[in-house]
Short mmCIF file of C-alpha atoms in Angstrom, two decimals:
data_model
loop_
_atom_site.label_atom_id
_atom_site.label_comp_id
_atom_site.label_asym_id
_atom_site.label_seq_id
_atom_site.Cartn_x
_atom_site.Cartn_y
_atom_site.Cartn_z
CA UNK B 1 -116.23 13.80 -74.69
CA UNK B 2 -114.17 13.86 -71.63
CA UNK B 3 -110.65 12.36 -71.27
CA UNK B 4 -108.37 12.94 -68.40
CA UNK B 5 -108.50 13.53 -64.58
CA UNK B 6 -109.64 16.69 -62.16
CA UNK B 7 -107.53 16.62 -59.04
CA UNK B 8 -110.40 18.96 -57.73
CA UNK B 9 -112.98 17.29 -58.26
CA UNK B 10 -114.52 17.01 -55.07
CA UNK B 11 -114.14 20.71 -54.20
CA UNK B 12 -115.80 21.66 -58.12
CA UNK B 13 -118.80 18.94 -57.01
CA UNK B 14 -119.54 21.03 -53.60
CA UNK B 15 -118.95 24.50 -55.91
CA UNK B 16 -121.73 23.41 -58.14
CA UNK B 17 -124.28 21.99 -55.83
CA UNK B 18 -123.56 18.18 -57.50
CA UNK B 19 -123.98 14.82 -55.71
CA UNK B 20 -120.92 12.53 -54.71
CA UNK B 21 -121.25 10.08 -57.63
CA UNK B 22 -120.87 12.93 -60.53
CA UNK B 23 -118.01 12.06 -62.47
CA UNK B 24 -115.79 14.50 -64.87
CA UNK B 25 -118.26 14.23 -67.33
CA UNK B 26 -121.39 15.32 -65.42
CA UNK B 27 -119.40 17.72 -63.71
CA UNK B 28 -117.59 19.62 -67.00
CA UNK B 29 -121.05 19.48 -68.54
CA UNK B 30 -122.83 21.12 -65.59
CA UNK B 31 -120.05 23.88 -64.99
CA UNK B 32 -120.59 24.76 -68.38
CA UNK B 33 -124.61 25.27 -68.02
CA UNK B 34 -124.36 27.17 -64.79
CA UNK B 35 -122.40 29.26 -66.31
CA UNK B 36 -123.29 29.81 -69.28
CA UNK B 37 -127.10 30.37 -67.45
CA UNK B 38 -125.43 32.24 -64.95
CA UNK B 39 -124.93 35.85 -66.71
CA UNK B 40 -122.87 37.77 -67.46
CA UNK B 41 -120.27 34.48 -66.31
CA UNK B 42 -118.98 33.16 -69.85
CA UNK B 43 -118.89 29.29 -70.09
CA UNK B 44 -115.50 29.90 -70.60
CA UNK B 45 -114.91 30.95 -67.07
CA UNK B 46 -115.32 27.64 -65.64
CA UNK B 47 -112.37 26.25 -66.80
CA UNK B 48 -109.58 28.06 -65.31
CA UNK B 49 -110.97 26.29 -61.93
CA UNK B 50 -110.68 23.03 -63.59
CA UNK B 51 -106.92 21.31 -61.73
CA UNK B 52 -105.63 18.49 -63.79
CA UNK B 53 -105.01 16.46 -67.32
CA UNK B 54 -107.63 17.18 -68.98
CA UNK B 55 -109.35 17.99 -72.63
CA UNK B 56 -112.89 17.62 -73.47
CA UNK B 57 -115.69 18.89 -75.89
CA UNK B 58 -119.03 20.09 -75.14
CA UNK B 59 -121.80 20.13 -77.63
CA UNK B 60 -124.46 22.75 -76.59
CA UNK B 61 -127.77 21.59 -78.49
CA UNK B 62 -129.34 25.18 -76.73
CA UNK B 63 -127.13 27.27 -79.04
CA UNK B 64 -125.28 24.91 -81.20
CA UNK B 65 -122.24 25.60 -80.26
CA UNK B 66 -119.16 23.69 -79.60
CA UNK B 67 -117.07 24.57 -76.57
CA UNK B 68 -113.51 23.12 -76.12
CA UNK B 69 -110.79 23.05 -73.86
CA UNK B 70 -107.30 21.39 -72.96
CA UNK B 71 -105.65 21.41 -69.69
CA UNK B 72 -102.20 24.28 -69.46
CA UNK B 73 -100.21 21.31 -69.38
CA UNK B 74 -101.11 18.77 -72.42
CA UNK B 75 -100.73 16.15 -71.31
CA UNK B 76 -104.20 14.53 -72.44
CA UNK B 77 -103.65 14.52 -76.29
CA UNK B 78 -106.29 16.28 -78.46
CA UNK B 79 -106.23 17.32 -81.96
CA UNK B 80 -108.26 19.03 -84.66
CA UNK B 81 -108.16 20.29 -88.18
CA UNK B 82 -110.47 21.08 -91.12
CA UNK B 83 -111.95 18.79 -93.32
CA UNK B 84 -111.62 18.63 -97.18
CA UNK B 85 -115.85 20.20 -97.24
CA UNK B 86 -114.51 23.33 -94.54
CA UNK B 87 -115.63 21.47 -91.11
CA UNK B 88 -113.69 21.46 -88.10
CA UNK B 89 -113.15 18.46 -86.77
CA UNK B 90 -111.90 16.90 -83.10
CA UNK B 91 -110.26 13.87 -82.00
CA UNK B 92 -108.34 12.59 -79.23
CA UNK B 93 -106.95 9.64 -81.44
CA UNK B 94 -104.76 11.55 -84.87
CA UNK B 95 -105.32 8.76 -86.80
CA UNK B 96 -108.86 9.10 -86.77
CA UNK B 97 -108.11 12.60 -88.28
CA UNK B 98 -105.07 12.60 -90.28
CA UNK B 99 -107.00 11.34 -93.43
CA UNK B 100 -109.72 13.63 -93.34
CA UNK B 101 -107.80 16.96 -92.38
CA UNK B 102 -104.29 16.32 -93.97
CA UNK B 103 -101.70 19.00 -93.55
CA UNK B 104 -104.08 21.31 -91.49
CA UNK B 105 -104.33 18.45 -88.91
CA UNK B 106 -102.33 20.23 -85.51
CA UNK B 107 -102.59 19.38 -81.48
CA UNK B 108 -105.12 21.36 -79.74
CA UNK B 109 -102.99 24.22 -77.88
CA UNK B 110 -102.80 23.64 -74.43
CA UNK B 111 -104.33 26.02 -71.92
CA UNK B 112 -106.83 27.09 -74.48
CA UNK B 113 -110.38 27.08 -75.36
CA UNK B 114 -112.20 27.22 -78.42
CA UNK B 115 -115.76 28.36 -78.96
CA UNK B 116 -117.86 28.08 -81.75
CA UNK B 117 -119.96 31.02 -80.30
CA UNK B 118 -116.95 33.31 -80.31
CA UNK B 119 -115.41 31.36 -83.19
CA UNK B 120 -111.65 32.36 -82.36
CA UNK B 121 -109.02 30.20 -79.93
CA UNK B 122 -108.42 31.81 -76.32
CA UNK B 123 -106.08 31.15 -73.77
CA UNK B 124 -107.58 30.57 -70.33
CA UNK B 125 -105.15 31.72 -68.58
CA UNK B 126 -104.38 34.62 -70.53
CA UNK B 127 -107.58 35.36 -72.40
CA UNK B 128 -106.36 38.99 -73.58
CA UNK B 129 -103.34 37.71 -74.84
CA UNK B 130 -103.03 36.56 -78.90
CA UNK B 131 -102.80 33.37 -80.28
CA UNK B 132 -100.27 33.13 -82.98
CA UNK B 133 -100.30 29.66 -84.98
CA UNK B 134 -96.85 28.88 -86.54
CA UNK B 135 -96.66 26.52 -89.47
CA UNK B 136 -94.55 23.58 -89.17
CA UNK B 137 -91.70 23.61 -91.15
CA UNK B 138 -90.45 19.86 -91.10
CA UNK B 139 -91.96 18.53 -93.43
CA UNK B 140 -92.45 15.61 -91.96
CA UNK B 141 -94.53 17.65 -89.33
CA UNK B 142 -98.58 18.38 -89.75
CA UNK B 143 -100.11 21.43 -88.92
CA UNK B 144 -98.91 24.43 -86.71
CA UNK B 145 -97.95 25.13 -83.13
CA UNK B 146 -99.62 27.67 -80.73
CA UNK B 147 -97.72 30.69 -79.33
CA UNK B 148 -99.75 32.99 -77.10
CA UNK B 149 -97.71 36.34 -77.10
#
């Protein structure tokens, strides 16, 4: 799933050797496997070079893993949360989510990255910094916030 816009994306096409009619999707998919290929270059890496509104999620049926990532802005909504049976789940739409995840339903941080590899939440632009989620108090609020301190 890809939702958003690169402003680079013509620059990132030349970078990774792809033809003019990749799209975001093609392109996001093979950063990723170059990357991820190209050791000792985490997947990760790619997405600090990634200019725009974005947030997507790769599946990687190589390793099972899950990769995902939200541009440092936000503005391309994304959220997640874990199920009643302990899955976590993604969704650019809450509604789709807000029945399944209840109160641990939250907006995917901005400028972060999750990995099911690693299996923790990283800031891209800050990847040695932590990520501290705060609870919502309001009660009309779902979820947490992000702070990375």
């Amino acid at each position: 799933m890809f939702e958003g816009a690169l402003d680079n994306l013509g620059s990132l096409k030349q970078q990774y050797g792809l033809g003019k009619s990749a799209t975001e999707v093609v392109l996001v998919i093979e950063a990723y496997k170059a990357l991820r290929d190209r050791a000792p270059y985490p997947p990760s890496h790619m997405v600090a070079h990634l200019n725009g509104s974005f947030s997507f999620i790769v599946f990687d049926n190589s390793t099972s893993t899950l990769f995902v990532a939200s541009d440092q802005v936000g503005k391309v909504p994304l959220y997640w949360g874990i199920t009643a049976d302990g899955h976590v789940a993604f969704a650019d739409n809450v509604d789709l989510l807000k029945g399944a995840c209840g109160k641990s339903l939250a907006s995917f941080p901005q400028g972060c990255f999750f990995s099911t590899a690693v299996g923790e939440l990283t800031s891209y632009e800050n990847p040695k910094n932590k990520i501290t989620a705060v609870p919502a108090e309001d009660e009309e609020m779902w979820g947490a916030t992000y702070k990375v301190t």
